[in-house]
Coordinates of C-alpha atoms and ligand atoms in Angstrom, one line a residue:
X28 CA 0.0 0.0 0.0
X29 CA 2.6 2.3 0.9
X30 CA 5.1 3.2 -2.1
X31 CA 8.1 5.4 -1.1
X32 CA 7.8 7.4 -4.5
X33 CA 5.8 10.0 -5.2
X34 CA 4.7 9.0 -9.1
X35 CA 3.2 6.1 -7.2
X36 CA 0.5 8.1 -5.5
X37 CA -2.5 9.2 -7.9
X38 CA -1.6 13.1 -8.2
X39 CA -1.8 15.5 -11.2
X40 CA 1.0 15.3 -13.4
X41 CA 1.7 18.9 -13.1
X42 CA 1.7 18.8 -9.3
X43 CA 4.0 15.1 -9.3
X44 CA 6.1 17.2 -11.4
X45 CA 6.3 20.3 -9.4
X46 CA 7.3 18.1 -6.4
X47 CA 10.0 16.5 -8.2
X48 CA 11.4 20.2 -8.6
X49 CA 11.4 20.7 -5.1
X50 CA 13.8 17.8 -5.0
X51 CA 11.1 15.5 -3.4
X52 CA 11.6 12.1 -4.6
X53 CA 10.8 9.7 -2.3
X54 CA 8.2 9.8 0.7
X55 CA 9.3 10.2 4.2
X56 CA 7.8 7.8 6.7
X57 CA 5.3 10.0 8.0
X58 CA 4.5 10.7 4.1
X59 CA 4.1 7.0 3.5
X60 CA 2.1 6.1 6.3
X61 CA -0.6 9.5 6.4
X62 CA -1.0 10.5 2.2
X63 CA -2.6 7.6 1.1
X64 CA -5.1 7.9 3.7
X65 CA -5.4 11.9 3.4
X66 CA -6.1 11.3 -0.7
X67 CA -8.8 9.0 0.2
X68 CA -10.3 12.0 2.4
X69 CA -10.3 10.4 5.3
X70 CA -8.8 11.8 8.8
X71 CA -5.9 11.3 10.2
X72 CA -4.4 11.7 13.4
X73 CA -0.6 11.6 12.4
X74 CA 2.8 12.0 14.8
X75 CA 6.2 12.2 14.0
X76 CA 9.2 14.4 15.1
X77 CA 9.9 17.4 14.3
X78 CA 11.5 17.7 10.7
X79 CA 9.8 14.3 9.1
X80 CA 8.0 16.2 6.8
X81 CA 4.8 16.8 8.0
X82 CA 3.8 20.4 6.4
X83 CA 4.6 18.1 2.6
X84 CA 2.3 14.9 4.0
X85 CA -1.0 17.9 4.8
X86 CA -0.1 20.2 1.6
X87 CA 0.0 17.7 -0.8
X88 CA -3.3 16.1 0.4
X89 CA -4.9 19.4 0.6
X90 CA -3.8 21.1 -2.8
X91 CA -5.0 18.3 -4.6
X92 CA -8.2 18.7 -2.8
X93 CA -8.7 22.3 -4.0
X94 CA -10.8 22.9 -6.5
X95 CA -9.1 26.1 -8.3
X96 CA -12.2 27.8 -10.3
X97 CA -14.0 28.2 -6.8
X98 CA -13.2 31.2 -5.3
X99 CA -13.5 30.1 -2.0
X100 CA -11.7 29.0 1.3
X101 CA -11.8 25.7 0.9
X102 CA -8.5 24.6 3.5
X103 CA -7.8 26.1 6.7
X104 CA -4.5 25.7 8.3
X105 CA -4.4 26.3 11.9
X106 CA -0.7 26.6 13.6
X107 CA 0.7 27.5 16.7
X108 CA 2.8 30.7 15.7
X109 CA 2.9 32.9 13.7
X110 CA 6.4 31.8 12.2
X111 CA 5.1 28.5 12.1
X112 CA 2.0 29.7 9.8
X113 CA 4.8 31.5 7.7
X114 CA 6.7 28.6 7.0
X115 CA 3.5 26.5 5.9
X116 CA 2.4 29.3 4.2
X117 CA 6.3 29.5 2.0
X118 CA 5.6 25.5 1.4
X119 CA 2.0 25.7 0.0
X120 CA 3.1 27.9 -2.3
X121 CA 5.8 25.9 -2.9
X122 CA 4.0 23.0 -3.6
X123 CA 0.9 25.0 -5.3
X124 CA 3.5 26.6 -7.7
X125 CA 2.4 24.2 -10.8
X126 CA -0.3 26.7 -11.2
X127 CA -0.6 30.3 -11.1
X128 CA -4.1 29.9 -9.5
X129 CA -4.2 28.9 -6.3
X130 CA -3.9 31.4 -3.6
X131 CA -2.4 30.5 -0.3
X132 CA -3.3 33.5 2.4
X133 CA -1.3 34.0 6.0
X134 CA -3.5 35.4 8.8
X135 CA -1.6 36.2 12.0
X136 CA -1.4 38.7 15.0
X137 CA 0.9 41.2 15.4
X138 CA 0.7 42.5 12.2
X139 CA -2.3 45.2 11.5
X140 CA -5.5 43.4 10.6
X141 CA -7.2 45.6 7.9
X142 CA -4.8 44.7 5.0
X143 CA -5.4 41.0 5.8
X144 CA -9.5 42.0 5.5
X145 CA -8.7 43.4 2.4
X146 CA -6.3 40.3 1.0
X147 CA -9.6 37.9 2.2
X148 CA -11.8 40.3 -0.3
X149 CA -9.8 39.0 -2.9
X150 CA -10.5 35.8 -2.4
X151 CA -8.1 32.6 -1.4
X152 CA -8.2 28.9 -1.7
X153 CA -5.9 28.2 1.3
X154 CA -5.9 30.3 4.8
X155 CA -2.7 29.3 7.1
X156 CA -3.4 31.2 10.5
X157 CA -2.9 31.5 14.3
X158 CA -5.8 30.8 16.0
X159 CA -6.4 34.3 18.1
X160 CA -6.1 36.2 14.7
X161 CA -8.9 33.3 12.9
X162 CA -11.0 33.9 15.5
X163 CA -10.7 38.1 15.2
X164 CA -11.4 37.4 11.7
X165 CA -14.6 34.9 12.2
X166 CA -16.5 37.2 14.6
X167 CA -15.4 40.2 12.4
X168 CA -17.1 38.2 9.4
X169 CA -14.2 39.0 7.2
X170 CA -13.2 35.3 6.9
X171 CA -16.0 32.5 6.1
X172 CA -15.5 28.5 6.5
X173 CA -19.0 27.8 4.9
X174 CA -17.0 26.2 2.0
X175 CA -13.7 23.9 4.0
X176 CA -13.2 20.7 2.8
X177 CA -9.8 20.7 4.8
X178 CA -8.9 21.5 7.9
X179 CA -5.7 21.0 9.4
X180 CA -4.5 21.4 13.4
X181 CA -0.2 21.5 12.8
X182 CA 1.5 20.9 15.9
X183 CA -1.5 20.2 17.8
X184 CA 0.4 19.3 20.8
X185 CA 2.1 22.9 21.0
X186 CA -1.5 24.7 20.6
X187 CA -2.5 22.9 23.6
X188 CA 0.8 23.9 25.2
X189 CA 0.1 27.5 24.8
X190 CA -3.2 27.2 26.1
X191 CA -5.0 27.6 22.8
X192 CA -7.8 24.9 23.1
X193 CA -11.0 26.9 23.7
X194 CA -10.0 29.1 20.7
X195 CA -9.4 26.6 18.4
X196 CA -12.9 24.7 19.4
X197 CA -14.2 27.9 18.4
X198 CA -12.5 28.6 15.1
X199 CA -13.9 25.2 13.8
X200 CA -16.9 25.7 14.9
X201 CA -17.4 28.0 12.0
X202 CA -16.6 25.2 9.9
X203 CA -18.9 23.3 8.3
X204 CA -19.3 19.4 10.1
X205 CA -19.0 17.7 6.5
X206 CA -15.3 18.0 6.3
X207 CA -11.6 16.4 6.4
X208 CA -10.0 17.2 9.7
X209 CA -6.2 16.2 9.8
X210 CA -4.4 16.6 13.0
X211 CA -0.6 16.5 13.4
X212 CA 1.8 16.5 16.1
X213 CA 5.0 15.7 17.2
X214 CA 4.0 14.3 20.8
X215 CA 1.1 12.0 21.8
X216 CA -1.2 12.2 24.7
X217 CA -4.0 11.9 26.4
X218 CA -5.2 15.4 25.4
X219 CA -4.4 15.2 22.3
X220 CA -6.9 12.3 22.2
X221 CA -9.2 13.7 23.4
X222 CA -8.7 17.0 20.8
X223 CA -9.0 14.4 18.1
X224 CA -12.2 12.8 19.6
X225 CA -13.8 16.0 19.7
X226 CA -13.0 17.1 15.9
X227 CA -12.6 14.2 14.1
X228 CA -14.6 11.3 12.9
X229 CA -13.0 7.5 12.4
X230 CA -9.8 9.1 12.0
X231 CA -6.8 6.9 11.3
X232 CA -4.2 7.2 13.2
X233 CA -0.3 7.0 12.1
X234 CA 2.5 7.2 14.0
X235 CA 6.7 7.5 13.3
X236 CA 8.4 6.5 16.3
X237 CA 12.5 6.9 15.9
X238 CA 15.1 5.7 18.1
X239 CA 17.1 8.8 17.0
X240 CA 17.7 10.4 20.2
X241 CA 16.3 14.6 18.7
X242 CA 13.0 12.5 19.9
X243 CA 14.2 12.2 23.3
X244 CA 16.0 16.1 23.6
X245 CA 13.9 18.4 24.5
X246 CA 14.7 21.9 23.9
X247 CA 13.1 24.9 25.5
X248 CA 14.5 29.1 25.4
X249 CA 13.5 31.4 28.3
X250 CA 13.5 35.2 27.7
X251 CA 15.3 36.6 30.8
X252 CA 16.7 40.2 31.9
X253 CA 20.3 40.1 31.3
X254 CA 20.6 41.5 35.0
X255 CA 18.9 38.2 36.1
X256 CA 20.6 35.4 33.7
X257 CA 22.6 33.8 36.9
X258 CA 19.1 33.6 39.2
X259 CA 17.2 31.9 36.1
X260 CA 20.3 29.8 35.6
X261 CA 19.8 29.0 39.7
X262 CA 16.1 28.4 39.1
X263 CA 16.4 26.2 36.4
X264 CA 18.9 24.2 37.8
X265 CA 16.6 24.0 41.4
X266 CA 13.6 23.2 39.2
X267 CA 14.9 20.7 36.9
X268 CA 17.2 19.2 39.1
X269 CA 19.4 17.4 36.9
X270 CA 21.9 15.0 38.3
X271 CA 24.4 16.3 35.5
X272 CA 24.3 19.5 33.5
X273 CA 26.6 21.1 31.3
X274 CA 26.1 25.0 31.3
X275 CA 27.8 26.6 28.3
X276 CA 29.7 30.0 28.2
X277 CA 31.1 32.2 25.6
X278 CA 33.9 33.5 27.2
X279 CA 35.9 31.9 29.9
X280 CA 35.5 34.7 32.7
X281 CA 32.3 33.9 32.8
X282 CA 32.8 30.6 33.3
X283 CA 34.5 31.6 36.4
X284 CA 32.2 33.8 37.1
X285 CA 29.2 31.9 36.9
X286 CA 30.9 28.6 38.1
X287 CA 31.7 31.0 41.4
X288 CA 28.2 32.6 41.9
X289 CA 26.7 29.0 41.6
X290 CA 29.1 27.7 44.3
X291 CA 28.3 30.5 46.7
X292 CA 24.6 29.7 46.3
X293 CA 25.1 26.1 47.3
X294 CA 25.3 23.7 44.0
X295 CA 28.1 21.4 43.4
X296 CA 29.9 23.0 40.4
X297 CA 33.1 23.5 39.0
X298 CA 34.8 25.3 36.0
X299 CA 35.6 23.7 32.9
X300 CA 38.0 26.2 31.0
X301 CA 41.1 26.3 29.2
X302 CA 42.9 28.0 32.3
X303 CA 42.9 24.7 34.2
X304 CA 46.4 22.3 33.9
X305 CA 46.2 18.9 33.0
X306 CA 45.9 17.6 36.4
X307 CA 42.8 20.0 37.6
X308 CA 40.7 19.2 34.5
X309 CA 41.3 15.9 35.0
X310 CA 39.9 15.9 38.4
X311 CA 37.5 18.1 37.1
X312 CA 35.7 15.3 34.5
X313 CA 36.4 12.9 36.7
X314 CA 34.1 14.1 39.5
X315 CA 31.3 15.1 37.1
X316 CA 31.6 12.0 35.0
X317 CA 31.5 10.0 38.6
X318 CA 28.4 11.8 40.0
X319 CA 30.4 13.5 42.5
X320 CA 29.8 17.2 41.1
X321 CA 26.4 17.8 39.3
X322 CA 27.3 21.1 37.5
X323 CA 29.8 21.5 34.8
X324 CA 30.3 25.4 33.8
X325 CA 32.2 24.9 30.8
X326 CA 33.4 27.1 27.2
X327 CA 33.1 25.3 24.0
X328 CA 36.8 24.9 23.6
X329 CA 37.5 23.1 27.0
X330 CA 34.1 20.7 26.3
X331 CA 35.4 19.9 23.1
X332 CA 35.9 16.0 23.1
X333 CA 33.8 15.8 26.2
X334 CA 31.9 12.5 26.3
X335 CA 29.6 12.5 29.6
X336 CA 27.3 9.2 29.6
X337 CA 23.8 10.2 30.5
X338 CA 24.2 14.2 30.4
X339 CA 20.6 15.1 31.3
X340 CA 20.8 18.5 30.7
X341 CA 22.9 21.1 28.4
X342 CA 22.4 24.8 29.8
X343 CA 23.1 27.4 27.5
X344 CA 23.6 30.7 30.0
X345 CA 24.1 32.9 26.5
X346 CA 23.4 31.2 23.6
X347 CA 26.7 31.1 20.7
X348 CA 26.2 33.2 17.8
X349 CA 26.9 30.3 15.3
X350 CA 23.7 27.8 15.4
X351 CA 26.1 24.8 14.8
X352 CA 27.9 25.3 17.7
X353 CA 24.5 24.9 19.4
X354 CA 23.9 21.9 17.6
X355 CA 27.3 20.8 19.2
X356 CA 26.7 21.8 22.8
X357 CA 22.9 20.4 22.9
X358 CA 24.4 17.4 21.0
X359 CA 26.0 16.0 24.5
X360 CA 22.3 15.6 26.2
X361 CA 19.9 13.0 25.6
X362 CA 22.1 10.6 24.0
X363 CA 21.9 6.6 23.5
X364 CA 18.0 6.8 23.8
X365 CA 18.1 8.3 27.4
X366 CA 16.0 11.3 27.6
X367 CA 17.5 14.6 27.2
X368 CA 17.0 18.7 28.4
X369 CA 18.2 21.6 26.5
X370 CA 17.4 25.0 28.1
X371 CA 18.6 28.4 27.0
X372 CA 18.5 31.5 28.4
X373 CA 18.0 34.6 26.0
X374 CA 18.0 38.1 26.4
X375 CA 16.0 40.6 24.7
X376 CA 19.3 41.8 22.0
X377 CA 20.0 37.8 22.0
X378 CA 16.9 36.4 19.8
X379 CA 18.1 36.7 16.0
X380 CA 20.3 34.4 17.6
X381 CA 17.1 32.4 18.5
X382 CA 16.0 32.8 14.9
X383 CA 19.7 31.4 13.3
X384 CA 18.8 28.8 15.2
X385 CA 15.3 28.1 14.2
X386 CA 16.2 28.2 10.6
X387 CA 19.4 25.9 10.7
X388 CA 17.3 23.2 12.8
X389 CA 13.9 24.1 10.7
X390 CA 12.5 24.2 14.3
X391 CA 10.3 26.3 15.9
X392 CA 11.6 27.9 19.4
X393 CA 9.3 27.1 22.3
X394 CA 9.3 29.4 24.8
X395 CA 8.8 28.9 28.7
X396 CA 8.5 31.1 31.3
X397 CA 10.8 31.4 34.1
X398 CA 8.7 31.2 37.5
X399 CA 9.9 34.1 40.6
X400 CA 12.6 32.1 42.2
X401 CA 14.3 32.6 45.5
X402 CA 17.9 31.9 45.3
X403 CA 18.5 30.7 49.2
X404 CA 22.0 30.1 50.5
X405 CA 20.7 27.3 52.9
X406 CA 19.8 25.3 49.7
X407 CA 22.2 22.9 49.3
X408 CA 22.2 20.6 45.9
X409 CA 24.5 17.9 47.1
X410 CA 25.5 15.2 44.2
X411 CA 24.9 11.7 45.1
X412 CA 28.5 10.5 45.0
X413 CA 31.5 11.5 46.8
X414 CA 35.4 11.1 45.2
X415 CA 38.0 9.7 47.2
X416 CA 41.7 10.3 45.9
X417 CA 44.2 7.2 46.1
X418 CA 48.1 7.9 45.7
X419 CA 49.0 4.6 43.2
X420 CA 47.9 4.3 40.1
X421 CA 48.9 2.3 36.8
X422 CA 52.6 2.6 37.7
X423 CA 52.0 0.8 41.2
X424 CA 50.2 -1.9 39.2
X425 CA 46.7 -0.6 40.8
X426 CA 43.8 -1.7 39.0
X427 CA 40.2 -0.8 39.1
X428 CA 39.0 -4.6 40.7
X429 CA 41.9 -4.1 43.2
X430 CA 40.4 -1.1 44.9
X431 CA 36.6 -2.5 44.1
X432 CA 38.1 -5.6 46.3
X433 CA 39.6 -3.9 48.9
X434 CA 35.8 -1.9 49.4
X435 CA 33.8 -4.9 49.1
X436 CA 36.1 -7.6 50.9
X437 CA 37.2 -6.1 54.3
X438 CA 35.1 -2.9 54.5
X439 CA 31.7 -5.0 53.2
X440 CA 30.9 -2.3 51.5
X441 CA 28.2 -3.5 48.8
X442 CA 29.2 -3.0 45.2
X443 CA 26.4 -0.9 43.9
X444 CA 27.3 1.6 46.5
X445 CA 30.5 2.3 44.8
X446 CA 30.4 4.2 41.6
X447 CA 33.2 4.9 38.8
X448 CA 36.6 3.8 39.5
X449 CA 39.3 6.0 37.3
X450 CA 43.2 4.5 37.4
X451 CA 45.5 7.0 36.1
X452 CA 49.4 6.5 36.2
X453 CA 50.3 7.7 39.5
X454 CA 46.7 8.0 41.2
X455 CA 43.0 6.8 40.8
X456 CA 39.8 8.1 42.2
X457 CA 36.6 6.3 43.4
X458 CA 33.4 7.3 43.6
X459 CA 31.2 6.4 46.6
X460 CA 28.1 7.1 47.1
X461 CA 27.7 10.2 49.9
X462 CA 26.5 7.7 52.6
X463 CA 29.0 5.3 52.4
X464 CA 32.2 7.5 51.6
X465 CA 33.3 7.4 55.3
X466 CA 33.2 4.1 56.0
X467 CA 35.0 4.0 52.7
X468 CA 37.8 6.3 53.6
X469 CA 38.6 5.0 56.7
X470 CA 38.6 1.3 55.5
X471 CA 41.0 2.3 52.7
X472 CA 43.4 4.0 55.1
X473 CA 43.9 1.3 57.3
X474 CA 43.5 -1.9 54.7
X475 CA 45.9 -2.8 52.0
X476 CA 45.4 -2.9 48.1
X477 CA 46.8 -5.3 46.5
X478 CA 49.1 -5.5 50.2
X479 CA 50.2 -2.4 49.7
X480 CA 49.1 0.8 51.9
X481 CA 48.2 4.1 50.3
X482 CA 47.4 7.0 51.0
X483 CA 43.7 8.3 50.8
X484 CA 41.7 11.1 51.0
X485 CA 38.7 12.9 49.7
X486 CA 39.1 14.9 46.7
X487 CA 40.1 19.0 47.8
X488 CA 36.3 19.8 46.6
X489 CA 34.4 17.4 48.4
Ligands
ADP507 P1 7.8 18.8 10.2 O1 6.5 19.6 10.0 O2 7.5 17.3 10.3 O3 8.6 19.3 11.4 P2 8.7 19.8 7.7 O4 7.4 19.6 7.0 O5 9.0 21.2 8.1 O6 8.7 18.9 9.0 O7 9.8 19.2 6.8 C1 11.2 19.3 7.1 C2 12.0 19.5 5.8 O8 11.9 18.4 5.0 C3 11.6 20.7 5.0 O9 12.7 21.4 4.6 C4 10.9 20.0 3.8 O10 11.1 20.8 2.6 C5 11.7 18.7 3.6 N1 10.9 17.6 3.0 C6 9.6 17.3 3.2 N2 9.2 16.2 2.5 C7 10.3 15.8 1.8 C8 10.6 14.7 0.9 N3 9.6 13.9 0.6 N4 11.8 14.6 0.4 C9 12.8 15.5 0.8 N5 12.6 16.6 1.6 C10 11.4 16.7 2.2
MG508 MG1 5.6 21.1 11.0

């Protein structure tokens, strides 16, 4: 049933050719699984991540529905922003290009609302709009659904996010019952169940689930006053609570800076910066790698190469000027399948950085907002492992099972207490989980490894 290539599907020539100029040749997944379904007219309830081609698998279905000599809005696109509706809006056209006669018209806020009454005069075949501005434009009579065949929720799941439900269930219904209603969204739930239940009838439901870990990173901005960027850093960290989180700077003074403030306000942090010798960054990974430190303040150049396991967040304090070096920094959360945080914080001057971004990733920003947070000095964030220093290392022939059996045999200290065990050539460190690091210490000091004594002690930060 489902043919990868577009000449399979029974389209118009002229629009099977126009998509072959766009470069389209075969189907994505999400393409495969929904367009057969949306060319039989039926409804569809279709997920996928962000960037399978969603806006194609809707445009195609609906410009073939049109029916070009009836000037008349016959497909409604409803999407969550406004540069969301612009970008749907650039594709229909796109995709409508093999004739001169279909019109594709944006309706959004924030720009004046006459000239858009005006443009509807004219007549369109295709509206793409936010729903507040539909809705000014239903009551105000300037915009009619009397004639949809199509209607289209885009990233449903991000309309419900910003709270637009009861607008939307009003915006439809001006539409007429006898209709097509296609629903897509890069997240499934419960309410968006229940958003399909209430609009659509038999719908069929498709679904693209990847193991590509962009499914499992989620990435949110957060305006903030440049004066307050360290207390939302401090509240994101408090809210989020990640057990490990890399928080990126541009320059390394702020590094130090931030890295310093963060201390002083109780979380386990430490500098990552070119400054550091060999020895200190060393220590540094180690601890964070080991769970003994949860916050890493690092620059791009001293993370480069940096290979943290289970990285749960990536905190941008000011986002980089080049998009792919966001990319690279957001790159080191949510990897091998485990689920991952991106947070940014951007000032007011900082958001055509915001927008580099959203046009390298073909993404649309989602913003949250930062709740009033307390920064308290008597919080204290306290990792869940504690590093203790051990003066042999490969040279004395040390090896990590020698000093997991010196734990577990005399001390009876259970193995899944003790965490990451690093051997280096003239010391190692353990990791120990903050209950058990006494008992640890002490039963180092006075047993043998591999019968021989060494010293120990906890690392200068813990
Ligand atoms: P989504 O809405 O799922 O996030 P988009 O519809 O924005 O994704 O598509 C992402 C990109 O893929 C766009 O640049 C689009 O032009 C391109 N694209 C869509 N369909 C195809 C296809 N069949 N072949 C090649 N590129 C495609
Ligand atoms: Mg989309």
């Amino acid at each position: 049933m489902n043919s990868p290539e577009f000449s399979a599907l029974p389209l118009k020539p002229a629009l099977l050719e126009n998509i072959a100029s766009l470069g389209y040749t075969q189907l994505t997944p999400i393409q495969a699984e929904s367009l057969p379904h949306i060319l039989e007219g039926k409804d569809v309830i279709a997920q996928a991540k962000t960037g399978s081609g969603k806006t194609a698998a809707f445009g195609i279905g609906l410009i073939s529905r049109l029916d070009v000599g009836h000037f008349k809005v016959q497909a409604l696109v409803i999407c969550p922003t406004r540069e969301l509706a612009d970008q749907v809006c650039k594709e229909m056209r796109q995709l409508a290009r093999f004739t001169q006669n279909i019109k594709v018209l944006a309706l959004c806020g924030g720009v004046p609302f006459a000239p858009q009454r005006d443009s509807l005069l004219h007549g369109a075949h295709v509206v793409v709009g936010t729903p507040g501005r539909l809705q000014e434009h239903l009551q105000k009579h300037s915009l009619r659904l009397d004639h949809i065949k199509v209607l289209v929720l885009d990233e449903a799941d991000r309309m419900l996010d910003m709270g637009f439900s009861d607008i939307i269930s009003d915006v439809i219904s001006y539409a007429p019952s006898h209709r097509q209603t296609l629903l897509f969204s890069a997240t499934y739930s419960d309410t968006i169940r229940k958003l399909s239940q209430s609009f659509q009838f038999k719908p069929i439901a498709v679904s693209i689930d990847t193991n590509h870990h962009d499914n499992d990173l989620a990435q949110h901005f957060h305006r903030v006053d440049p004066a307050k960027r360290l207390h939302a850093l401090g509240y994101l960290l408090a809210y989020h609570r990640p057990e490990s989180t890399v928080v990126f700077c541009n320059t390394k003074r702020e590094c130090q800076d931030v890295a310093g403030s963060l201390a002083n306000c109780g979380f386990s942090v430490q500098a990552l910066h070119g400054d550091l010798e060999q020895r200190d960054r060393d220590q540094v990974l180690v601890r964070f790698a080991n769970k003994s430190c949860s916050v890493l303040v690092a620059t791009d150049v001293a993370a480069r190469g940096l290979d943290i396991k289970e990285l749960q967040a990536v905190i941008n304090y000011e986002l980089p000027w080049d998009p792919e070096v966001y990319v690279h920094r957001i790159g080191r959360s949510g990897r091998a399948g485990k689920k991952g945080l991106a947070l940014s914080l951007c000032a007011e001057t900082e958001l055509d950085r915001v927008k580099a971004i959203e046009d390298y990733l073909n993404i649309s920003a989602h913003w949250d907002e930062l709740a009033p947070f307390k920064l308290s000095y008597e919080r204290r964030f306290q990792p869940p492992m504690i590093t203790l220093w051990i003066d042999g290392g490969r040279k004395q022939k040390v090896r990590p099972g020698d000093i997991l059996g010196a734990l577990t045999g005399t001390a009876g200290i259970a193995a899944t207490e003790v965490g990451k065990i690093d051997v280096f050539d003239k010391h190692a460190y353990v990791a120990i989980t903050r209950q058990y690091a006494d008992q640890a210490l002490t039963c180092l000091r006075n047993g043998k490894i591999k019968g021989r004594r060494y010293n120990v002690h906890k690392s200068q930060w813990d």
